[in-house]
Coordinates of C-alpha atoms in Angstrom, one line a residue:
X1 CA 27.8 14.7 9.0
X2 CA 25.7 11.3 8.4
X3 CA 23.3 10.8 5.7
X4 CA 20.8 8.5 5.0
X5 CA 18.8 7.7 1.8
X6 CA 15.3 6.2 1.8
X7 CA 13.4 4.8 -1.5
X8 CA 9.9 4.3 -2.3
X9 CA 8.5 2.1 -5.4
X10 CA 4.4 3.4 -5.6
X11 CA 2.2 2.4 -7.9
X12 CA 2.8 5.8 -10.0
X13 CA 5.5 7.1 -8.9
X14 CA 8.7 6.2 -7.3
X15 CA 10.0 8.4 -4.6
X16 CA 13.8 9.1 -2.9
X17 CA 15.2 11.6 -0.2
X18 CA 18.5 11.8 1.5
X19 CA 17.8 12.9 5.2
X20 CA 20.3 14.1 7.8
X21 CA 21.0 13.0 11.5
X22 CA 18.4 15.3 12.8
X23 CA 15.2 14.3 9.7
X24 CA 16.0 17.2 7.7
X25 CA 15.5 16.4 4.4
X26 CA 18.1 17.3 2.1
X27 CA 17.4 16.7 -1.1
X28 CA 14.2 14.9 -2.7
X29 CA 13.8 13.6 -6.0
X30 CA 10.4 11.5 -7.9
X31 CA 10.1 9.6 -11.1
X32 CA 7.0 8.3 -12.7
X33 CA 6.1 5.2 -14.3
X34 CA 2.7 3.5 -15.6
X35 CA 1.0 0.7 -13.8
X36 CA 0.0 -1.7 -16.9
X37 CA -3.2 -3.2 -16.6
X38 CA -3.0 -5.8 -19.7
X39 CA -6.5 -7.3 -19.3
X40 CA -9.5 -6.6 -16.8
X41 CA -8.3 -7.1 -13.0
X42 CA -4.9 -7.5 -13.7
X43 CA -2.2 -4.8 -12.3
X44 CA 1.6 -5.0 -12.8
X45 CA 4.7 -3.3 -13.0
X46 CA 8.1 -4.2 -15.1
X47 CA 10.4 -4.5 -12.6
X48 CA 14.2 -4.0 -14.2
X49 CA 12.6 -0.6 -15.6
X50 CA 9.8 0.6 -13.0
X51 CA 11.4 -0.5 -10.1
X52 CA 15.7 -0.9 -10.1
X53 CA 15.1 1.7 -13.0
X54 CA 13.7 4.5 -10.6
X55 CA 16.0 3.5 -8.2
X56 CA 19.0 3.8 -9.6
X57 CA 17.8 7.2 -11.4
X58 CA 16.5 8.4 -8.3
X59 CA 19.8 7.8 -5.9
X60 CA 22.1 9.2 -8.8
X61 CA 19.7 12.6 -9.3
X62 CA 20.0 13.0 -5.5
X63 CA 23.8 12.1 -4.7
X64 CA 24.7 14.5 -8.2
X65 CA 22.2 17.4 -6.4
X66 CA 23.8 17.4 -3.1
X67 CA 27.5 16.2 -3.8
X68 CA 27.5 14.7 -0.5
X69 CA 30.2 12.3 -1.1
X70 CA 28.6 8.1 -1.1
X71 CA 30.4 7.1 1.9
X72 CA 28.7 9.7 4.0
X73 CA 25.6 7.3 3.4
X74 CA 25.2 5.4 6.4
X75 CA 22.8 3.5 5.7
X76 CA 19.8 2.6 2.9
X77 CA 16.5 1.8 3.3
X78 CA 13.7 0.8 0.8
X79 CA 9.8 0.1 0.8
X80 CA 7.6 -0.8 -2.4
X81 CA 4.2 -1.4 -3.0
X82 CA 3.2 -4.8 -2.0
X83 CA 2.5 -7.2 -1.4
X84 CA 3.9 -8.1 -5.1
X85 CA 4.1 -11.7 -6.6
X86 CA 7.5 -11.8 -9.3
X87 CA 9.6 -14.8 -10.2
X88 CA 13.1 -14.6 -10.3
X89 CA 16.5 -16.3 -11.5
X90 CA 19.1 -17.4 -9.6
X91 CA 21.1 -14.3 -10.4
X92 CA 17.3 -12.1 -9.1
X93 CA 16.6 -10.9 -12.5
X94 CA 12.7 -10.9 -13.5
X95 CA 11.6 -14.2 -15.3
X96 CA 7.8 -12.2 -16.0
X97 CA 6.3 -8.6 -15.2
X98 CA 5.3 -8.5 -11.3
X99 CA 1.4 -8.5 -10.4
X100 CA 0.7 -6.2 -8.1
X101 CA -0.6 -6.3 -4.1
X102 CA -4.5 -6.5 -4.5
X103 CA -5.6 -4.2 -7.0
X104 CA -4.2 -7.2 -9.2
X105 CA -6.9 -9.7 -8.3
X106 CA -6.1 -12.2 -11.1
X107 CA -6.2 -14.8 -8.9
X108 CA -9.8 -15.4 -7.4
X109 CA -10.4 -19.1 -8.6
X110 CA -7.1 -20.0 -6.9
X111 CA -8.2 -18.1 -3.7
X112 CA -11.3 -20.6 -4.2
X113 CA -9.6 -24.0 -4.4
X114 CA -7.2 -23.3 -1.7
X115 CA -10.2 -22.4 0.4
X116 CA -11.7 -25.6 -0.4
X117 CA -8.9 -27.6 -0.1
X118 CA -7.5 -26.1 3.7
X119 CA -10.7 -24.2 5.2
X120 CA -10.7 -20.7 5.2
X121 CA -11.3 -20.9 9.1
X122 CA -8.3 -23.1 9.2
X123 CA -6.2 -20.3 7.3
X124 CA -7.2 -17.5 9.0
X125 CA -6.5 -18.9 12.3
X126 CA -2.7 -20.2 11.1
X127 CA -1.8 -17.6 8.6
X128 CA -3.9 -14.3 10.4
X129 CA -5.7 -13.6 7.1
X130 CA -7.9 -14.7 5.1
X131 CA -7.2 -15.2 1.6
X132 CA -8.2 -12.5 -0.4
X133 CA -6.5 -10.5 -3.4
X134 CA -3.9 -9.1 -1.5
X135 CA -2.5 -12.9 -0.8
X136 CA 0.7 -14.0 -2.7
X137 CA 0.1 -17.4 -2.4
X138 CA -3.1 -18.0 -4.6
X139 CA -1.0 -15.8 -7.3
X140 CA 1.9 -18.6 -7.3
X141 CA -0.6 -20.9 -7.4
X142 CA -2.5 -19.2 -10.5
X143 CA 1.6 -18.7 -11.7
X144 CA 1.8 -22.6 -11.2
X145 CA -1.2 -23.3 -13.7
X146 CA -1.2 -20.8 -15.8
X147 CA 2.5 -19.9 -16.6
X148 CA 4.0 -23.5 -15.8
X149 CA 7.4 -22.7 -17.9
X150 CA 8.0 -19.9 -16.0
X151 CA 7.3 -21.2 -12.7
X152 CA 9.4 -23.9 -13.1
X153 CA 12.6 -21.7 -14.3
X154 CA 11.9 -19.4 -10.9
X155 CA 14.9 -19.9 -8.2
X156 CA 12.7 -17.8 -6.4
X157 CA 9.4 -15.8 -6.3
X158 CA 9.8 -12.5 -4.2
X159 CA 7.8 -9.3 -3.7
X160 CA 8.7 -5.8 -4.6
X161 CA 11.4 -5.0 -1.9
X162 CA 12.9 -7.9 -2.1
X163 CA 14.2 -7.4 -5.5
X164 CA 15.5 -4.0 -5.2
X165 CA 17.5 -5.1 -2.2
X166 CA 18.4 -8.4 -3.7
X167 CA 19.8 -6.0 -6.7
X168 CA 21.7 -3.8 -4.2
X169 CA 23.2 -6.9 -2.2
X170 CA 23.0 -10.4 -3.7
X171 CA 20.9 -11.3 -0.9
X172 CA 17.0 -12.5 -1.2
X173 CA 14.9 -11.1 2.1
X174 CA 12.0 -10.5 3.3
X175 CA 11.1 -8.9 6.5
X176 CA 8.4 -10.6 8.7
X177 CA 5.3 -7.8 7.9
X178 CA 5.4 -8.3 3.8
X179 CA 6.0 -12.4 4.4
X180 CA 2.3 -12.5 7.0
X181 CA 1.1 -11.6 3.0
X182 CA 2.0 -14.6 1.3
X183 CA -0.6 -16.5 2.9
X184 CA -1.0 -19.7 2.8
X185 CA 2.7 -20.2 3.4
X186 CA 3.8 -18.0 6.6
X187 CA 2.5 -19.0 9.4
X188 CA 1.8 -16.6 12.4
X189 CA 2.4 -18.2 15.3
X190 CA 5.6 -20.0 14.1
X191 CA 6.3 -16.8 12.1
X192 CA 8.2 -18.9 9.4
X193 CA 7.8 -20.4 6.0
X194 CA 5.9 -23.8 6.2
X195 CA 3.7 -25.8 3.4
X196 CA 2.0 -27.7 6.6
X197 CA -1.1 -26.3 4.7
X198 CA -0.7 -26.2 1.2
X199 CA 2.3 -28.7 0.7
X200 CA 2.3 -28.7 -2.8
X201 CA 2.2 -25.2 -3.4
X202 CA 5.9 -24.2 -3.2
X203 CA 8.7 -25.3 -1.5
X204 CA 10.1 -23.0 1.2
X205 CA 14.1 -22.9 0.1
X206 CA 12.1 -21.1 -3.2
X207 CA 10.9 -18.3 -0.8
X208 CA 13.2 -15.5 0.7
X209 CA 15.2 -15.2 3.9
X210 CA 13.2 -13.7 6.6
X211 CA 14.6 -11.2 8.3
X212 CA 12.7 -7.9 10.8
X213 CA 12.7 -5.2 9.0
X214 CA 15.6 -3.1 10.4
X215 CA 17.9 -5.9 10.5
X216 CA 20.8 -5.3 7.8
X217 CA 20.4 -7.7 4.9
X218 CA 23.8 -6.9 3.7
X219 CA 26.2 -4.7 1.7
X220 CA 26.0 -2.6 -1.4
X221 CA 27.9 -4.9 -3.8
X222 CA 30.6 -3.4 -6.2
X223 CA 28.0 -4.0 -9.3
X224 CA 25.0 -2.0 -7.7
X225 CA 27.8 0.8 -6.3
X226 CA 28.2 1.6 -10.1
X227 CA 24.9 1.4 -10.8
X228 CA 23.7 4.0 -8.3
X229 CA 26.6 5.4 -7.2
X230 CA 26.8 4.3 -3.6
X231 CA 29.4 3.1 -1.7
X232 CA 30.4 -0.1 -2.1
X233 CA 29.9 -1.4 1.7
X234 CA 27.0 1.0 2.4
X235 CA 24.6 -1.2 4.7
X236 CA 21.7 -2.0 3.3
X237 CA 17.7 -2.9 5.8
X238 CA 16.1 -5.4 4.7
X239 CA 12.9 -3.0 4.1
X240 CA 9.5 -3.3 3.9
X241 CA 6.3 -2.2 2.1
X242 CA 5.6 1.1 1.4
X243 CA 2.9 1.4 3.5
X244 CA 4.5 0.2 7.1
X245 CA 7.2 2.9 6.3
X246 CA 4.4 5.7 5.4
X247 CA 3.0 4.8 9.0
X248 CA 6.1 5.0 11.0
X249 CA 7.0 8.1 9.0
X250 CA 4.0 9.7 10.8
X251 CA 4.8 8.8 14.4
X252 CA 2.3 5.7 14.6
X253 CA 4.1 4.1 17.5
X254 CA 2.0 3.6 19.6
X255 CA -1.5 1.0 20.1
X256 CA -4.4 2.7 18.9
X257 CA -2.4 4.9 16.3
X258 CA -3.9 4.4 13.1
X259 CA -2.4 5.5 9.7
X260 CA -4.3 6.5 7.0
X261 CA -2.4 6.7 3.5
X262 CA -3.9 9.0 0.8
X263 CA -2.5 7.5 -1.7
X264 CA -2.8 5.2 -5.4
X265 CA -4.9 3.2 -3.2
X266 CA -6.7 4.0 0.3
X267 CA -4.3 2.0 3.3
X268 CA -4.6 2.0 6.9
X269 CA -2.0 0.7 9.4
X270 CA -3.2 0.2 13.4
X271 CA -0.8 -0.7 16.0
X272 CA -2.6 -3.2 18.6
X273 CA -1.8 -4.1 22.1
X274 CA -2.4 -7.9 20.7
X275 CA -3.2 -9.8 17.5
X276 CA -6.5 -8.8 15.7
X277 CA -7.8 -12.2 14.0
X278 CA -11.0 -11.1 12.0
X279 CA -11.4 -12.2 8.2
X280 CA -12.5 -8.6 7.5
X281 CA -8.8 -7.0 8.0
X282 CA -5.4 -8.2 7.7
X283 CA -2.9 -9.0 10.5
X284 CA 0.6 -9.1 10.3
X285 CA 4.0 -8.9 12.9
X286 CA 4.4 -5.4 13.2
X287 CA 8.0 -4.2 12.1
X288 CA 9.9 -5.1 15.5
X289 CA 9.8 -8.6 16.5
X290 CA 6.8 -8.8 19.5
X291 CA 4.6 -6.3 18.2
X292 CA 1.2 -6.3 16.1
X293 CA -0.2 -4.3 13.0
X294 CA -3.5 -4.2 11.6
X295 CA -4.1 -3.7 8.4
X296 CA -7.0 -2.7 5.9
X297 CA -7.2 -1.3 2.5
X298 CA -9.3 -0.3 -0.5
X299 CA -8.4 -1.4 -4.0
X300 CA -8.7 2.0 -5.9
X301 CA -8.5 5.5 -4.4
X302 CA -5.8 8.0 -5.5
X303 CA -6.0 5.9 -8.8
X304 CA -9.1 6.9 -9.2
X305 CA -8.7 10.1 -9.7
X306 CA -6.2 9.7 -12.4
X307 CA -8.9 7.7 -14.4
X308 CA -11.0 10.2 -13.9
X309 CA -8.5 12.7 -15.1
X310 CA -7.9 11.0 -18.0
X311 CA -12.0 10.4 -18.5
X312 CA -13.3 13.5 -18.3
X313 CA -10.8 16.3 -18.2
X314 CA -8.1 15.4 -20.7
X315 CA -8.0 18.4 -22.2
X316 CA -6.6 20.0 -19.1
X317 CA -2.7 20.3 -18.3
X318 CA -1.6 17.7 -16.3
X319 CA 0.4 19.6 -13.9
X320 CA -3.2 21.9 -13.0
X321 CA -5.5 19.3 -13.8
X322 CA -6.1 18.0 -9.6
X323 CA -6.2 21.5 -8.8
X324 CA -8.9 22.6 -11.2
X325 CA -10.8 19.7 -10.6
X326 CA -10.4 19.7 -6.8
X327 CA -12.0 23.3 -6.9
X328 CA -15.1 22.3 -9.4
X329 CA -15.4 19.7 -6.4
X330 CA -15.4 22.2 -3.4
X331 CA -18.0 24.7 -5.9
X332 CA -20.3 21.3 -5.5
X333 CA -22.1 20.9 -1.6
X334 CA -21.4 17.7 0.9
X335 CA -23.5 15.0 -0.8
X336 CA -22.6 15.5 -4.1
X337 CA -26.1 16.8 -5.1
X338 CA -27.6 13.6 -4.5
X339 CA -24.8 11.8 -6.5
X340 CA -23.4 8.4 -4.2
X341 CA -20.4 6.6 -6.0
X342 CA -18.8 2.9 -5.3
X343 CA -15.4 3.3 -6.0
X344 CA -14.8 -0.8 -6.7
X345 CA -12.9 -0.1 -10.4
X346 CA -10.8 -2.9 -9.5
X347 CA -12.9 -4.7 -7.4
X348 CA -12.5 -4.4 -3.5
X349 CA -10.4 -5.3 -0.3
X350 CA -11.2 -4.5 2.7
X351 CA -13.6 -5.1 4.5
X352 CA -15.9 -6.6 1.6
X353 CA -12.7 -8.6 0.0
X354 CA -15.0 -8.9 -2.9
X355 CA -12.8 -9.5 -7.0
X356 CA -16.4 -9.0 -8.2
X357 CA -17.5 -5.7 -7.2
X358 CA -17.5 -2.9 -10.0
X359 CA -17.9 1.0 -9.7
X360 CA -20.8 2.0 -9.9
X361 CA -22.1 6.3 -10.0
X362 CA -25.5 6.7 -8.8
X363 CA -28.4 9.3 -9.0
X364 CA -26.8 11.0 -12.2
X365 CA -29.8 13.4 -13.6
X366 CA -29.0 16.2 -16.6
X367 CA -28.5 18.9 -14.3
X368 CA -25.2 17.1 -13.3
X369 CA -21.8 18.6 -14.0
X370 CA -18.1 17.1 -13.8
X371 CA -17.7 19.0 -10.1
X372 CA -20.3 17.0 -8.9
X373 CA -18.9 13.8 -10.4
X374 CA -15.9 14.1 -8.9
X375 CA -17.2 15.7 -5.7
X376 CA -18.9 12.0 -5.5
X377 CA -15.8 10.1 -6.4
X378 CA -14.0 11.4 -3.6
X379 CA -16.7 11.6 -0.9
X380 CA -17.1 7.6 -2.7
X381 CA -13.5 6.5 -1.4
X382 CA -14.1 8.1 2.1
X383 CA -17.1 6.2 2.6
X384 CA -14.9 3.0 1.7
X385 CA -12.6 4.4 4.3
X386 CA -15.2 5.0 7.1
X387 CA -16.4 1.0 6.2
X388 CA -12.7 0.1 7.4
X389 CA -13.1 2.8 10.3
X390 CA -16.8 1.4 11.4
X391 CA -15.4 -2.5 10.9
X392 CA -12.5 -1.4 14.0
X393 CA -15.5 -0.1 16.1
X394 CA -17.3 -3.3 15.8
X395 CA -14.8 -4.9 17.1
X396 CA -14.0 -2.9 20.1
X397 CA -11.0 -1.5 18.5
X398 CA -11.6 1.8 17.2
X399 CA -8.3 3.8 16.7
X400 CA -7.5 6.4 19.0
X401 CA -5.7 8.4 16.7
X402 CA -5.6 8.8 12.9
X403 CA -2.2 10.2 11.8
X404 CA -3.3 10.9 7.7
X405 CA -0.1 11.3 4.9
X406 CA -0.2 11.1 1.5
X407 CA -0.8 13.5 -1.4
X408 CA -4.4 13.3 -1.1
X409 CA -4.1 15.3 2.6
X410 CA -3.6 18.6 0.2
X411 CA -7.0 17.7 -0.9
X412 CA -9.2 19.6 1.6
X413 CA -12.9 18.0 -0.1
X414 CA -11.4 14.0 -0.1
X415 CA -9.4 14.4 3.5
X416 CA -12.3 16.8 4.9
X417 CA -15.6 14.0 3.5
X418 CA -13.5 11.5 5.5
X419 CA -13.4 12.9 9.3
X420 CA -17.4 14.1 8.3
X421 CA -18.1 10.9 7.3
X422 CA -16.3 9.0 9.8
X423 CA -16.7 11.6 12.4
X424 CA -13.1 11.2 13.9
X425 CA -10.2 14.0 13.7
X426 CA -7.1 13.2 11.6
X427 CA -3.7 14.9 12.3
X428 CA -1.6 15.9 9.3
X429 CA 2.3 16.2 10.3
X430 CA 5.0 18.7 9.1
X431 CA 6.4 16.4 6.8
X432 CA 3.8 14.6 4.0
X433 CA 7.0 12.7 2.1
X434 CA 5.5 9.4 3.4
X435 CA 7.4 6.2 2.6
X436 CA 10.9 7.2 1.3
X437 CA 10.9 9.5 4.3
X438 CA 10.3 6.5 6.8
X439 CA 12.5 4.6 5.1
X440 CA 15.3 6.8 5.7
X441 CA 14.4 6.9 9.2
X442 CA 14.6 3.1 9.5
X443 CA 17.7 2.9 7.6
X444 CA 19.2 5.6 10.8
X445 CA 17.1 2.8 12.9
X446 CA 19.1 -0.3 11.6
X447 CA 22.5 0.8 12.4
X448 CA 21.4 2.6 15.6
X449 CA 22.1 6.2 14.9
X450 CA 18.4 6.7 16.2
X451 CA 15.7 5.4 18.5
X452 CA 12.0 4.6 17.7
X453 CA 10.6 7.4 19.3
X454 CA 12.7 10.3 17.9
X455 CA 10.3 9.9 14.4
X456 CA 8.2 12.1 16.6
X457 CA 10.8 15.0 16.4
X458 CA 12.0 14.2 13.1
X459 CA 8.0 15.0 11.6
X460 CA 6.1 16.8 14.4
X461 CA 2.6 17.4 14.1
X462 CA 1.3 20.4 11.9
X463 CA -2.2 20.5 11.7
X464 CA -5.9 19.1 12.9
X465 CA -8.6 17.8 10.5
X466 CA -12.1 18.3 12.3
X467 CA -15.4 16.6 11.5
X468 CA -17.6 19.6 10.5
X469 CA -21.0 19.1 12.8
X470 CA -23.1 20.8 10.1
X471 CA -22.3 17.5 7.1
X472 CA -23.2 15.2 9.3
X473 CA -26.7 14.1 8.5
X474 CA -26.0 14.3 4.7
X475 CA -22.9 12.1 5.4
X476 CA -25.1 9.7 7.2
X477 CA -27.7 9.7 4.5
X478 CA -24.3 9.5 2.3
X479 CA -23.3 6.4 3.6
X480 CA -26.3 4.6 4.2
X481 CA -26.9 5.1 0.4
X482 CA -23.4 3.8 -0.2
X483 CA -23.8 0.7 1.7
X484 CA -27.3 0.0 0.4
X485 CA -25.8 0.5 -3.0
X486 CA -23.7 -2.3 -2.5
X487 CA -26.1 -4.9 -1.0
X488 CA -29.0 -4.3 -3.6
X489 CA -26.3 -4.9 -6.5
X490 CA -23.3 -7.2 -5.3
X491 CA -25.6 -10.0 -6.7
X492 CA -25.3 -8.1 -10.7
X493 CA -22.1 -7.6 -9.9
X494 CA -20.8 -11.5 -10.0
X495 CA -22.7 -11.9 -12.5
X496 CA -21.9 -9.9 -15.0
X497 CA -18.0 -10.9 -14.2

């Protein structure tokens, strides 16, 4: 029997699973860990503890579980959040804690003077994004400036998968879909490094190997074998972010399939017959050389919720606290008794791409209890969701399917407000593992134990999502409120940054 092990690095939680030769997951195993926010619209991780720390637990908790002996792993894959900005030594170790993809949004003077200094038209059209928070490159930049001893000690700066699979093989890769993030220095059409745009940024030999993302970046090495307790030899894929996995982990093969991750943060994934160039969304080389991915995403969702947790019901058990609040939120009608929230705690990505904007809850009178609140919250991050949704349809590319994964599918008021709001079904498969699951899968894709399309057996379709007819006009209301909410205050908002 082949196995094959996938692992996830999340913003919250790490994730692991060892899968057979037909998906069936055998064993699964999680570990938390704290996303530090040191100072206002900052996010990062420690990576030797968060990230090769989970990893190494994780892989040792599952081979131990099982007993499968190491060398019937085939094959490894891993995602992590990203895209992540970290500088490394020669030997890959972390020179500084990593800032995060763009809930970390540190960087918004850079994104400025790089704007200025090569267009933005003249980046979107090379680089298929615009700068924004997500970007890596106006993080190195703001690294440059701001950390300058650190910088210049960095053989390298990587993102979040690189470095675990650096630590499992000696080798520093990137696949194609993370690099279309470090904007300004990969360039789409060419889809290398290049500083034709910014040539005093970095240099390229400083930046990972590119490699797709089910090519085989290399071997476990004899020093990461007894530090997980693989196989020394065990192939290794070069990986990706989480979220690219999380989508193929749901069957989105296809153009028109759209992802939607109910996770720390709100992502979408949508396969496209060709490149979507729009500064509103993010583009990137899809995981197999010759194909395309559109991406959006909103800065705080399933973190959210753990703020507001933490806020306003601390003194319930952690393990029952998302139940018992989810049901004060179903006790509370669509509309939140007139209660409209922006959900921009860390700013915003998509499609606003705003570092300024701040949450904001609405309407509150004193008959308002925490149900409603957090009724509000949730139907808050759906109507960011449905802003990504109505941005495809104004393009002419409105998904033709929405494949939803996550844990926030088990919560029937957030995943329910967004098909009411956006009006479109969502299909929830049998399997809700997400990343580490897809990982696995890909790992089984690079040595070619499986093809692309066999996902669809490995995780078939469990359930439907309908729009409920009777929410729609207070959604609309809803949403109009939502958006209005936004214009009449963006303004304040700068301001009082």
């Amino acid at each position: 029997m082949s196995y094959y092990l996938g692992v996830d690095i999340g913003t919250f939680e790490s994730k692991g699973v060892i899968v057979d030769g037909g998906g069936r997951i055998v064993a699964s195993a999680s570990k938390p860990h704290k996303m530090l926010v040191p100072q206002p619209s900052w996010a990062e991780h420690r990576p030797k503890q968060d990230w090769w720390g989970d990893f190494t637990s994780i892989t040792r908790q599952l081979l131990a579980e099982t007993r499968i002996d190491p060398k019937a792993i085939r094959a490894v894959g891993a995602s992590a959040i990203g895209p992540c900005m970290l500088p490394v030594d020669a030997d890959g170790e972390a020179l500084s804690n990593a800032a995060l993809y763009g809930v970390d949004a540190r960087a918004a003077k850079e994104i400025e003077e790089l704007n200025a200094a090569i267009g933005a038209a003249r980046i979107l059209r090379a680089c298929g994004n615009a700068l924004t928070s997500q970007a890596v490159g106006p993080k190195i930049l703001w690294l440059k400036k701001n950390r300058p001893e650190i910088f210049d000690k960095a053989a390298k700066i990587v993102t979040s998968t690189t470095y675990i699979v650096q630590k499992l093989t000696g080798e520093c890769v990137i696949d194609h879909y993370s690099a279309a993030n470090f904007s300004p220095l990969y360039i789409i059409d060419k889809q290398d490094w290049s500083t034709e745009l910014s040539p005093d940024l970095i240099e390229p030999d400083r930046l990972p190997k590119l490699l797709w993302t089910t090519d085989i970046a290399g071997q476990v090495t004899a020093k990461a074998a007894r530090a997980t307790g693989l196989a020394t030899g065990t192939p290794v894929i070069a990986g990706t972010i989480d979220a690219a996995s999380e989508a193929l982990s749901v069957g989105v093969i296809r153009p028109g399939d759209m992802m939607i991750m109910y996770g720390s943060t709100i992502f979408t994934i949508m396969l496209s017959k060709s490149r979507i160039e729009d500064a509103r969304l993010w583009y990137a080389p899809w995981l197999f050389e010759g194909e395309h991915g559109s991406m959006a995403g909103l800065s705080t969702s399933g973190t959210l919720t753990h703020w507001f947790r933490d806020v306003a019901a601390k003194e319930l058990a952690s393990e029952t606290a998302f139940g018992k609040l989810a049901k004060e939120a179903g006790a509370t009608p669509p509309g939140a008794r007139g209660l409209v929230m922006l959900p921009y705690f860390s700013g915003e990505r998509t499609p606003i791409h705003d570092p300024h904007a701040k949450g904001v809850i609405f309407g509150l009178n004193l008959t308002h209890k925490r149900g409603d609140i957090y009724r509000a919250l949730l139907e808050g991050i759906a109507c960011g969701t449905n802003h990504i949704i109505e941005t495809y349809r104004e393009i002419g590319e409105l998904p033709r399917k929405l494949l939803a994964v996550g844990g926030g599918t088990k919560n029937k008021v957030w995943s329910q407000a967004t098909s009411d709001i956006s009006g479109l079904p969502q299909t929830v498969c049998a399997k809700t593992m997400g990343a580490s699951y897809g990982d696995a899968f890909l790992a089984a894709l690079g040595v070619g134990d499986v093809k692309r399309k066999d996902i669809l057996a490995w995780n078939p379709e469990a359930r439907r999502i309908v729009p409920e007819r009777k929410n729609r006009a207070v959604y609309e209301r809803q949403y109009r409120a939502f958006k209005g909410l936004y214009a009449g205050t963006k303004g304040l908002m700068r301001e009082l940054s």
